[in-house]
Amino acid sequence: MTNKRFSLHDAVAQFVSDGEVLALEGFTHLIPYAAGHEIIRQGVRNLTLVRMTPDIVADQLVGAGCVSKLVFAFTGNSSVGSLYAIRRAVEAGSSSPIEIEEYSHYGLLARYQAGASGVPFMPIRSYAGSDLPKVNPNLRRVVSPFDSDVETYVVPPLNPDVAIVHAQRADLSGNVQSWGILGPQQEAAFASRKTIVLVEEIVDDGVIRSDPNRTIIPGFAVDAVVECGYGAHPSFAQGYYDRDNDFYRAWSDISKDPQKLEQWIQEWIHDVGSHSGYLSKLGSNFFERLTPAPRFSTPVNYGSVL
């Protein structure tokens, strides 16, 4: 077994560099906040941040001056409002302006799929009638090689320098298992040149082998695995802890005021020094109110005659 275990600090230090294209994925839950915070701590700059749904972690990275370009499909503070650091950077040309490149959700997923498959483009029909092709030159129309009367839009492949995703568990070889809502984590991992996976727990490989169909990313596609409990907070990890809705509601007030945002980043990212420091600042009983009641799925039978 190849041991791919890293500390969060060392994984970011080794695999994330200035000027790179970084995919930071996780859809609704399993958002790798701890990794975003570590990137801010290490002062990484000039990133092209790829995220299907840039939310608070993207706002924090932009507010900290880490991002020069945002490739995305939808951005907002889920069910709450705007992300004001991103708005300032885009609309008013703040002290850290950013470039944007917008897709639909499936359009960005198709870019990951093309990158993972090694093909020059991926056809997608959902841009017919949309205004997005007017603002994004990467959305192009081509004639079908099989029927000259048919045209379709295509998107180019996307191969980020590094992908960072979060999941429930993995073994030391980086075989990653996840359940609940599955976003583009698998596609991003296969499309990227390097992949870091944060997990709630590292388990024995026998646990992974006992339920192989739950493995969404195999170890050969992973370069570093980091055990990082509660690393998706304030989002959630299905079965481990729930979404911290109080934090999401509070963020708009923080993000709206540049001085409050700077103070929050200093207090909750830099001053705590690490993810463990962040958890200590939250308090030992913090996650009690976010702990879900157990609800186990029905076991499956993998029996064979062998």
mmCIF file of C-alpha atoms in Angstrom:
data_model
loop_
_atom_site.group_PDB
_atom_site.id
_atom_site.type_symbol
_atom_site.label_atom_id
_atom_site.label_comp_id
_atom_site.label_asym_id
_atom_site.label_seq_id
_atom_site.Cartn_x
_atom_site.Cartn_y
_atom_site.Cartn_z
ATOM 1 C CA MET A 1 0.000 0.000 0.000
ATOM 2 C CA THR A 2 1.296 3.459 -0.946
ATOM 3 C CA ASN A 3 0.937 5.884 1.939
ATOM 4 C CA LYS A 4 -0.325 9.209 0.557
ATOM 5 C CA ARG A 5 -1.141 10.776 3.899
ATOM 6 C CA PHE A 6 -0.164 14.439 4.264
ATOM 7 C CA SER A 7 -0.859 17.146 6.777
ATOM 8 C CA LEU A 8 -3.064 19.903 5.391
ATOM 9 C CA HIS A 9 -0.205 22.387 5.595
ATOM 10 C CA ASP A 10 2.204 20.133 3.697
ATOM 11 C CA ALA A 11 -0.318 19.136 1.021
ATOM 12 C CA VAL A 12 -1.048 22.771 0.172
ATOM 13 C CA ALA A 13 2.617 23.746 0.388
ATOM 14 C CA GLN A 14 3.684 20.964 -1.980
ATOM 15 C CA PHE A 15 0.883 20.964 -4.527
ATOM 16 C CA VAL A 16 -0.575 24.507 -4.691
ATOM 17 C CA SER A 17 1.501 27.330 -6.162
ATOM 18 C CA ASP A 18 1.047 30.919 -7.268
ATOM 19 C CA GLY A 19 -0.533 31.402 -10.678
ATOM 20 C CA GLU A 20 -2.058 27.931 -10.953
ATOM 21 C CA VAL A 21 -5.528 26.818 -11.984
ATOM 22 C CA LEU A 22 -7.200 25.438 -8.859
ATOM 23 C CA ALA A 23 -10.430 23.435 -8.858
ATOM 24 C CA LEU A 24 -12.084 23.609 -5.433
ATOM 25 C CA GLU A 25 -15.145 21.391 -5.647
ATOM 26 C CA GLY A 26 -17.930 20.129 -3.451
ATOM 27 C CA PHE A 27 -21.625 20.682 -4.154
ATOM 28 C CA THR A 28 -23.831 21.902 -1.258
ATOM 29 C CA HIS A 29 -21.938 19.706 1.200
ATOM 30 C CA LEU A 30 -18.334 18.526 1.399
ATOM 31 C CA ILE A 31 -17.009 21.969 0.486
ATOM 32 C CA PRO A 32 -13.276 22.070 1.325
ATOM 33 C CA TYR A 33 -13.268 25.170 3.533
ATOM 34 C CA ALA A 34 -10.260 24.062 5.563
ATOM 35 C CA ALA A 35 -8.205 23.837 2.384
ATOM 36 C CA GLY A 36 -9.319 27.304 1.307
ATOM 37 C CA HIS A 37 -8.276 28.679 4.687
ATOM 38 C CA GLU A 38 -4.869 27.008 4.456
ATOM 39 C CA ILE A 39 -4.324 28.513 1.000
ATOM 40 C CA ILE A 40 -5.051 31.938 2.488
ATOM 41 C CA ARG A 41 -2.670 31.278 5.396
ATOM 42 C CA GLN A 42 0.143 30.354 3.024
ATOM 43 C CA GLY A 43 -0.383 33.509 0.966
ATOM 44 C CA VAL A 44 -0.907 31.825 -2.398
ATOM 45 C CA ARG A 45 -1.626 34.443 -5.069
ATOM 46 C CA ASN A 46 -2.872 34.888 -8.629
ATOM 47 C CA LEU A 47 -4.984 31.727 -8.690
ATOM 48 C CA THR A 48 -7.530 30.926 -11.353
ATOM 49 C CA LEU A 49 -10.235 29.480 -9.123
ATOM 50 C CA VAL A 50 -12.571 26.962 -10.766
ATOM 51 C CA ARG A 51 -15.695 26.179 -8.795
ATOM 52 C CA MET A 52 -19.103 25.166 -10.084
ATOM 53 C CA THR A 53 -20.844 27.132 -7.314
ATOM 54 C CA PRO A 54 -18.488 29.682 -5.743
ATOM 55 C CA ASP A 55 -19.879 30.448 -2.308
ATOM 56 C CA ILE A 56 -18.433 31.672 0.982
ATOM 57 C CA VAL A 57 -15.064 29.937 0.605
ATOM 58 C CA ALA A 58 -14.612 31.631 -2.777
ATOM 59 C CA ASP A 59 -15.598 34.970 -1.224
ATOM 60 C CA GLN A 60 -12.950 34.437 1.445
ATOM 61 C CA LEU A 61 -10.267 33.571 -1.110
ATOM 62 C CA VAL A 62 -11.140 36.597 -3.237
ATOM 63 C CA GLY A 63 -11.298 38.850 -0.167
ATOM 64 C CA ALA A 64 -7.855 37.627 0.891
ATOM 65 C CA GLY A 65 -6.390 38.528 -2.501
ATOM 66 C CA CYS A 66 -5.638 34.952 -3.593
ATOM 67 C CA VAL A 67 -7.697 34.923 -6.805
ATOM 68 C CA SER A 68 -7.174 36.758 -10.097
ATOM 69 C CA LYS A 69 -9.764 34.865 -12.173
ATOM 70 C CA LEU A 70 -12.964 32.994 -11.371
ATOM 71 C CA VAL A 71 -14.300 30.222 -13.642
ATOM 72 C CA PHE A 72 -17.779 29.304 -12.454
ATOM 73 C CA ALA A 73 -21.417 28.495 -13.155
ATOM 74 C CA PHE A 74 -23.269 30.203 -10.295
ATOM 75 C CA THR A 75 -22.093 32.330 -7.415
ATOM 76 C CA GLY A 76 -23.900 33.390 -4.276
ATOM 77 C CA ASN A 77 -24.313 32.839 -0.550
ATOM 78 C CA SER A 78 -26.668 29.880 -0.707
ATOM 79 C CA SER A 79 -30.260 30.888 0.137
ATOM 80 C CA VAL A 80 -29.014 34.061 1.842
ATOM 81 C CA GLY A 81 -27.714 36.666 -0.608
ATOM 82 C CA SER A 82 -24.675 38.051 -2.337
ATOM 83 C CA LEU A 83 -20.976 37.490 -1.866
ATOM 84 C CA TYR A 84 -19.754 41.024 -1.487
ATOM 85 C CA ALA A 85 -16.001 40.482 -1.840
ATOM 86 C CA ILE A 86 -16.625 38.889 -5.229
ATOM 87 C CA ARG A 87 -19.118 41.625 -6.160
ATOM 88 C CA ARG A 88 -16.645 44.368 -5.281
ATOM 89 C CA ALA A 89 -13.886 42.680 -7.270
ATOM 90 C CA VAL A 90 -16.092 42.251 -10.349
ATOM 91 C CA GLU A 91 -18.332 45.315 -10.329
ATOM 92 C CA ALA A 92 -16.236 48.090 -8.871
ATOM 93 C CA GLY A 93 -12.707 47.029 -9.719
ATOM 94 C CA SER A 94 -11.612 46.815 -6.084
ATOM 95 C CA SER A 95 -7.992 46.763 -4.941
ATOM 96 C CA SER A 96 -7.992 43.093 -6.036
ATOM 97 C CA PRO A 97 -10.038 42.993 -9.279
ATOM 98 C CA ILE A 98 -10.770 39.609 -10.842
ATOM 99 C CA GLU A 99 -11.630 38.316 -14.285
ATOM 100 C CA ILE A 100 -14.691 36.075 -14.647
ATOM 101 C CA GLU A 101 -15.558 33.256 -17.063
ATOM 102 C CA GLU A 102 -19.131 31.986 -16.757
ATOM 103 C CA TYR A 103 -20.775 28.701 -17.755
ATOM 104 C CA SER A 104 -23.932 26.795 -16.952
ATOM 105 C CA HIS A 105 -23.617 24.035 -14.376
ATOM 106 C CA TYR A 106 -23.550 21.339 -17.021
ATOM 107 C CA GLY A 107 -21.285 23.411 -19.247
ATOM 108 C CA LEU A 108 -18.589 23.504 -16.590
ATOM 109 C CA LEU A 109 -19.109 19.819 -15.800
ATOM 110 C CA ALA A 110 -18.708 19.079 -19.506
ATOM 111 C CA ARG A 111 -15.371 20.909 -19.462
ATOM 112 C CA TYR A 112 -14.191 18.656 -16.627
ATOM 113 C CA GLN A 113 -15.481 15.612 -18.523
ATOM 114 C CA ALA A 114 -13.605 16.632 -21.660
ATOM 115 C CA GLY A 115 -10.437 17.207 -19.662
ATOM 116 C CA ALA A 116 -10.766 13.871 -17.902
ATOM 117 C CA SER A 117 -11.449 12.049 -21.192
ATOM 118 C CA GLY A 118 -8.620 13.667 -23.138
ATOM 119 C CA VAL A 119 -10.901 14.881 -25.931
ATOM 120 C CA PRO A 120 -10.605 18.310 -27.626
ATOM 121 C CA PHE A 121 -14.134 19.441 -26.765
ATOM 122 C CA MET A 122 -17.432 18.256 -25.365
ATOM 123 C CA PRO A 123 -20.755 18.880 -27.159
ATOM 124 C CA ILE A 124 -23.533 20.471 -25.148
ATOM 125 C CA ARG A 125 -26.915 21.607 -26.425
ATOM 126 C CA SER A 126 -28.137 23.633 -23.468
ATOM 127 C CA TYR A 127 -26.690 26.965 -24.682
ATOM 128 C CA ALA A 128 -29.210 27.298 -27.524
ATOM 129 C CA GLY A 129 -31.169 30.477 -26.821
ATOM 130 C CA SER A 130 -28.839 31.573 -24.036
ATOM 131 C CA ASP A 131 -26.966 34.879 -23.840
ATOM 132 C CA LEU A 132 -23.867 33.231 -22.371
ATOM 133 C CA PRO A 133 -22.189 32.700 -25.775
ATOM 134 C CA LYS A 134 -22.226 36.493 -26.205
ATOM 135 C CA VAL A 135 -19.964 36.961 -23.182
ATOM 136 C CA ASN A 136 -17.946 33.737 -23.217
ATOM 137 C CA PRO A 137 -15.987 33.056 -26.432
ATOM 138 C CA ASN A 138 -15.284 29.492 -25.262
ATOM 139 C CA LEU A 139 -18.887 28.578 -26.088
ATOM 140 C CA ARG A 140 -18.757 27.792 -29.795
ATOM 141 C CA ARG A 141 -21.066 26.230 -32.345
ATOM 142 C CA VAL A 142 -19.949 23.420 -34.615
ATOM 143 C CA VAL A 143 -21.586 21.433 -37.391
ATOM 144 C CA SER A 144 -22.110 17.757 -36.693
ATOM 145 C CA PRO A 145 -19.673 15.596 -38.702
ATOM 146 C CA PHE A 146 -22.518 13.117 -39.164
ATOM 147 C CA ASP A 147 -25.292 15.518 -40.205
ATOM 148 C CA SER A 148 -24.506 18.899 -41.787
ATOM 149 C CA ASP A 149 -27.970 20.159 -40.890
ATOM 150 C CA VAL A 150 -27.271 19.836 -37.158
ATOM 151 C CA GLU A 151 -25.274 22.333 -35.143
ATOM 152 C CA THR A 152 -24.420 22.140 -31.475
ATOM 153 C CA TYR A 153 -22.432 24.112 -28.947
ATOM 154 C CA VAL A 154 -19.153 22.756 -27.618
ATOM 155 C CA VAL A 155 -16.931 23.623 -24.668
ATOM 156 C CA PRO A 156 -13.146 23.142 -24.417
ATOM 157 C CA PRO A 157 -11.472 20.675 -22.025
ATOM 158 C CA LEU A 158 -10.442 21.832 -18.569
ATOM 159 C CA ASN A 159 -7.339 20.411 -16.906
ATOM 160 C CA PRO A 160 -6.676 22.267 -13.647
ATOM 161 C CA ASP A 161 -3.204 22.172 -12.187
ATOM 162 C CA VAL A 162 -4.667 20.879 -8.935
ATOM 163 C CA ALA A 163 -8.063 19.823 -7.621
ATOM 164 C CA ILE A 164 -9.017 19.876 -3.955
ATOM 165 C CA VAL A 165 -12.132 18.031 -2.818
ATOM 166 C CA HIS A 166 -13.594 16.873 0.486
ATOM 167 C CA ALA A 167 -15.182 13.483 1.240
ATOM 168 C CA GLN A 168 -16.294 11.326 4.145
ATOM 169 C CA ARG A 169 -13.491 8.769 4.166
ATOM 170 C CA ALA A 170 -10.488 7.318 2.379
ATOM 171 C CA ASP A 171 -7.705 4.839 3.016
ATOM 172 C CA LEU A 172 -4.011 5.684 3.106
ATOM 173 C CA SER A 173 -3.691 4.921 -0.614
ATOM 174 C CA GLY A 174 -6.236 7.624 -1.411
ATOM 175 C CA ASN A 175 -9.208 5.468 -2.368
ATOM 176 C CA VAL A 176 -11.994 7.923 -1.608
ATOM 177 C CA GLN A 177 -15.560 7.104 -0.626
ATOM 178 C CA SER A 178 -18.444 9.525 -0.450
ATOM 179 C CA TRP A 179 -22.232 9.513 -0.208
ATOM 180 C CA GLY A 180 -25.054 12.005 -0.183
ATOM 181 C CA ILE A 181 -25.053 14.720 -2.834
ATOM 182 C CA LEU A 182 -22.244 14.041 -5.300
ATOM 183 C CA GLY A 183 -21.081 17.063 -7.224
ATOM 184 C CA PRO A 184 -18.264 17.222 -9.796
ATOM 185 C CA GLN A 185 -15.603 15.875 -7.424
ATOM 186 C CA GLN A 186 -14.894 12.767 -9.472
ATOM 187 C CA GLU A 187 -14.682 14.616 -12.796
ATOM 188 C CA ALA A 188 -12.467 17.330 -11.309
ATOM 189 C CA ALA A 189 -10.111 14.753 -9.798
ATOM 190 C CA PHE A 190 -9.688 12.872 -13.077
ATOM 191 C CA ALA A 191 -9.288 16.083 -15.099
ATOM 192 C CA SER A 192 -6.651 17.663 -12.852
ATOM 193 C CA ARG A 193 -2.913 17.114 -12.947
ATOM 194 C CA LYS A 194 -2.744 16.783 -9.147
ATOM 195 C CA THR A 195 -5.487 15.984 -6.636
ATOM 196 C CA ILE A 196 -5.676 16.608 -2.896
ATOM 197 C CA VAL A 197 -8.518 14.976 -0.970
ATOM 198 C CA LEU A 198 -9.559 16.036 2.515
ATOM 199 C CA VAL A 199 -11.606 13.478 4.435
ATOM 200 C CA GLU A 200 -13.398 13.293 7.726
ATOM 201 C CA GLU A 201 -11.494 10.136 8.554
ATOM 202 C CA ILE A 202 -8.821 7.858 7.162
ATOM 203 C CA VAL A 203 -9.925 4.231 7.505
ATOM 204 C CA ASP A 204 -8.372 0.814 6.994
ATOM 205 C CA ASP A 205 -8.391 -0.372 3.405
ATOM 206 C CA GLY A 206 -10.644 -3.249 4.488
ATOM 207 C CA VAL A 207 -13.422 -0.725 5.116
ATOM 208 C CA ILE A 208 -13.053 0.557 1.570
ATOM 209 C CA ARG A 209 -12.939 -2.949 0.115
ATOM 210 C CA SER A 210 -16.085 -3.931 2.005
ATOM 211 C CA ASP A 211 -18.168 -1.500 -0.071
ATOM 212 C CA PRO A 212 -16.250 -0.872 -3.313
ATOM 213 C CA ASN A 213 -19.122 0.734 -5.229
ATOM 214 C CA ARG A 214 -19.030 3.681 -2.852
ATOM 215 C CA THR A 215 -15.512 4.586 -4.023
ATOM 216 C CA ILE A 216 -15.877 7.698 -6.203
ATOM 217 C CA ILE A 217 -12.163 8.448 -6.694
ATOM 218 C CA PRO A 218 -9.595 5.633 -6.880
ATOM 219 C CA GLY A 219 -6.205 5.994 -5.275
ATOM 220 C CA PHE A 220 -4.316 6.245 -8.560
ATOM 221 C CA ALA A 221 -6.038 9.604 -9.195
ATOM 222 C CA VAL A 222 -5.064 11.022 -5.782
ATOM 223 C CA ASP A 223 -1.727 12.594 -4.844
ATOM 224 C CA ALA A 224 -2.421 13.486 -1.225
ATOM 225 C CA VAL A 225 -5.025 12.456 1.326
ATOM 226 C CA VAL A 226 -5.536 14.609 4.408
ATOM 227 C CA GLU A 227 -7.498 13.584 7.496
ATOM 228 C CA CYS A 228 -9.352 16.779 8.353
ATOM 229 C CA GLY A 229 -12.344 16.321 10.628
ATOM 230 C CA TYR A 230 -14.949 19.084 10.300
ATOM 231 C CA GLY A 231 -12.925 20.417 7.365
ATOM 232 C CA ALA A 232 -16.078 21.259 5.402
ATOM 233 C CA HIS A 233 -17.547 23.575 8.071
ATOM 234 C CA PRO A 234 -19.688 25.694 7.704
ATOM 235 C CA SER A 235 -21.010 23.414 4.959
ATOM 236 C CA PHE A 236 -21.832 19.859 5.955
ATOM 237 C CA ALA A 237 -20.625 16.307 5.548
ATOM 238 C CA GLN A 238 -23.531 13.907 5.147
ATOM 239 C CA GLY A 239 -23.747 11.674 8.214
ATOM 240 C CA TYR A 240 -21.041 13.553 10.146
ATOM 241 C CA TYR A 241 -22.394 17.064 10.807
ATOM 242 C CA ASP A 242 -25.069 19.363 9.455
ATOM 243 C CA ARG A 243 -24.859 22.711 7.716
ATOM 244 C CA ASP A 244 -24.156 25.680 9.977
ATOM 245 C CA ASN A 245 -26.964 27.915 8.751
ATOM 246 C CA ASP A 246 -26.207 30.538 11.410
ATOM 247 C CA PHE A 247 -22.806 31.099 9.823
ATOM 248 C CA TYR A 248 -24.271 31.432 6.327
ATOM 249 C CA ARG A 249 -26.776 34.004 7.566
ATOM 250 C CA ALA A 250 -24.047 35.962 9.363
ATOM 251 C CA TRP A 251 -21.671 36.025 6.415
ATOM 252 C CA SER A 252 -23.477 38.698 4.388
ATOM 253 C CA ASP A 253 -22.912 41.288 7.113
ATOM 254 C CA ILE A 254 -19.242 40.318 7.355
ATOM 255 C CA SER A 255 -18.642 40.231 3.614
ATOM 256 C CA LYS A 256 -20.461 43.512 2.951
ATOM 257 C CA ASP A 257 -17.968 45.514 5.016
ATOM 258 C CA PRO A 258 -14.349 45.249 3.743
ATOM 259 C CA GLN A 259 -12.979 46.069 7.198
ATOM 260 C CA LYS A 260 -15.110 43.394 8.906
ATOM 261 C CA LEU A 261 -14.052 40.883 6.257
ATOM 262 C CA GLU A 262 -10.378 41.685 6.771
ATOM 263 C CA GLN A 263 -10.815 41.356 10.543
ATOM 264 C CA TRP A 264 -12.621 38.005 10.159
ATOM 265 C CA ILE A 265 -9.883 36.602 7.913
ATOM 266 C CA GLN A 266 -7.231 37.750 10.372
ATOM 267 C CA GLU A 267 -9.033 36.362 13.442
ATOM 268 C CA TRP A 268 -10.408 33.080 12.080
ATOM 269 C CA ILE A 269 -7.742 32.105 9.537
ATOM 270 C CA HIS A 270 -4.389 33.713 10.300
ATOM 271 C CA ASP A 271 -4.527 34.074 14.082
ATOM 272 C CA VAL A 272 -5.715 30.497 14.724
ATOM 273 C CA GLY A 273 -2.736 29.206 12.732
ATOM 274 C CA SER A 274 -4.249 25.926 11.528
ATOM 275 C CA HIS A 275 -7.479 24.015 11.125
ATOM 276 C CA SER A 276 -7.068 22.519 14.597
ATOM 277 C CA GLY A 277 -6.710 26.061 15.917
ATOM 278 C CA TYR A 278 -9.923 26.994 14.110
ATOM 279 C CA LEU A 279 -11.749 24.107 15.780
ATOM 280 C CA SER A 280 -10.339 25.063 19.173
ATOM 281 C CA LYS A 281 -11.612 28.602 18.720
ATOM 282 C CA LEU A 282 -15.084 27.275 17.862
ATOM 283 C CA GLY A 283 -15.075 25.356 21.154
ATOM 284 C CA SER A 284 -15.205 21.715 22.165
ATOM 285 C CA ASN A 285 -19.014 21.565 22.242
ATOM 286 C CA PHE A 286 -19.652 23.566 19.090
ATOM 287 C CA PHE A 287 -20.682 20.675 16.853
ATOM 288 C CA GLU A 288 -23.126 19.110 19.304
ATOM 289 C CA ARG A 289 -26.018 21.104 17.809
ATOM 290 C CA LEU A 290 -24.942 20.118 14.295
ATOM 291 C CA THR A 291 -24.592 16.377 14.938
ATOM 292 C CA PRO A 292 -27.221 14.468 12.933
ATOM 293 C CA ALA A 293 -29.224 11.529 14.226
ATOM 294 C CA PRO A 294 -27.957 8.240 12.715
ATOM 295 C CA ARG A 295 -29.828 7.006 9.667
ATOM 296 C CA PHE A 296 -28.089 3.976 8.165
ATOM 297 C CA SER A 297 -28.702 2.667 4.676
ATOM 298 C CA THR A 298 -29.743 -0.929 4.118
ATOM 299 C CA PRO A 299 -26.692 -3.224 3.871
ATOM 300 C CA VAL A 300 -25.962 -4.897 0.542
ATOM 301 C CA ASN A 301 -24.840 -8.467 0.007
ATOM 302 C CA TYR A 302 -21.565 -8.827 -1.893
ATOM 303 C CA GLY A 303 -21.522 -12.592 -1.393
ATOM 304 C CA SER A 304 -20.039 -14.921 -3.983
ATOM 305 C CA VAL A 305 -19.345 -18.638 -4.374
ATOM 306 C CA LEU A 306 -15.592 -18.042 -4.096
#
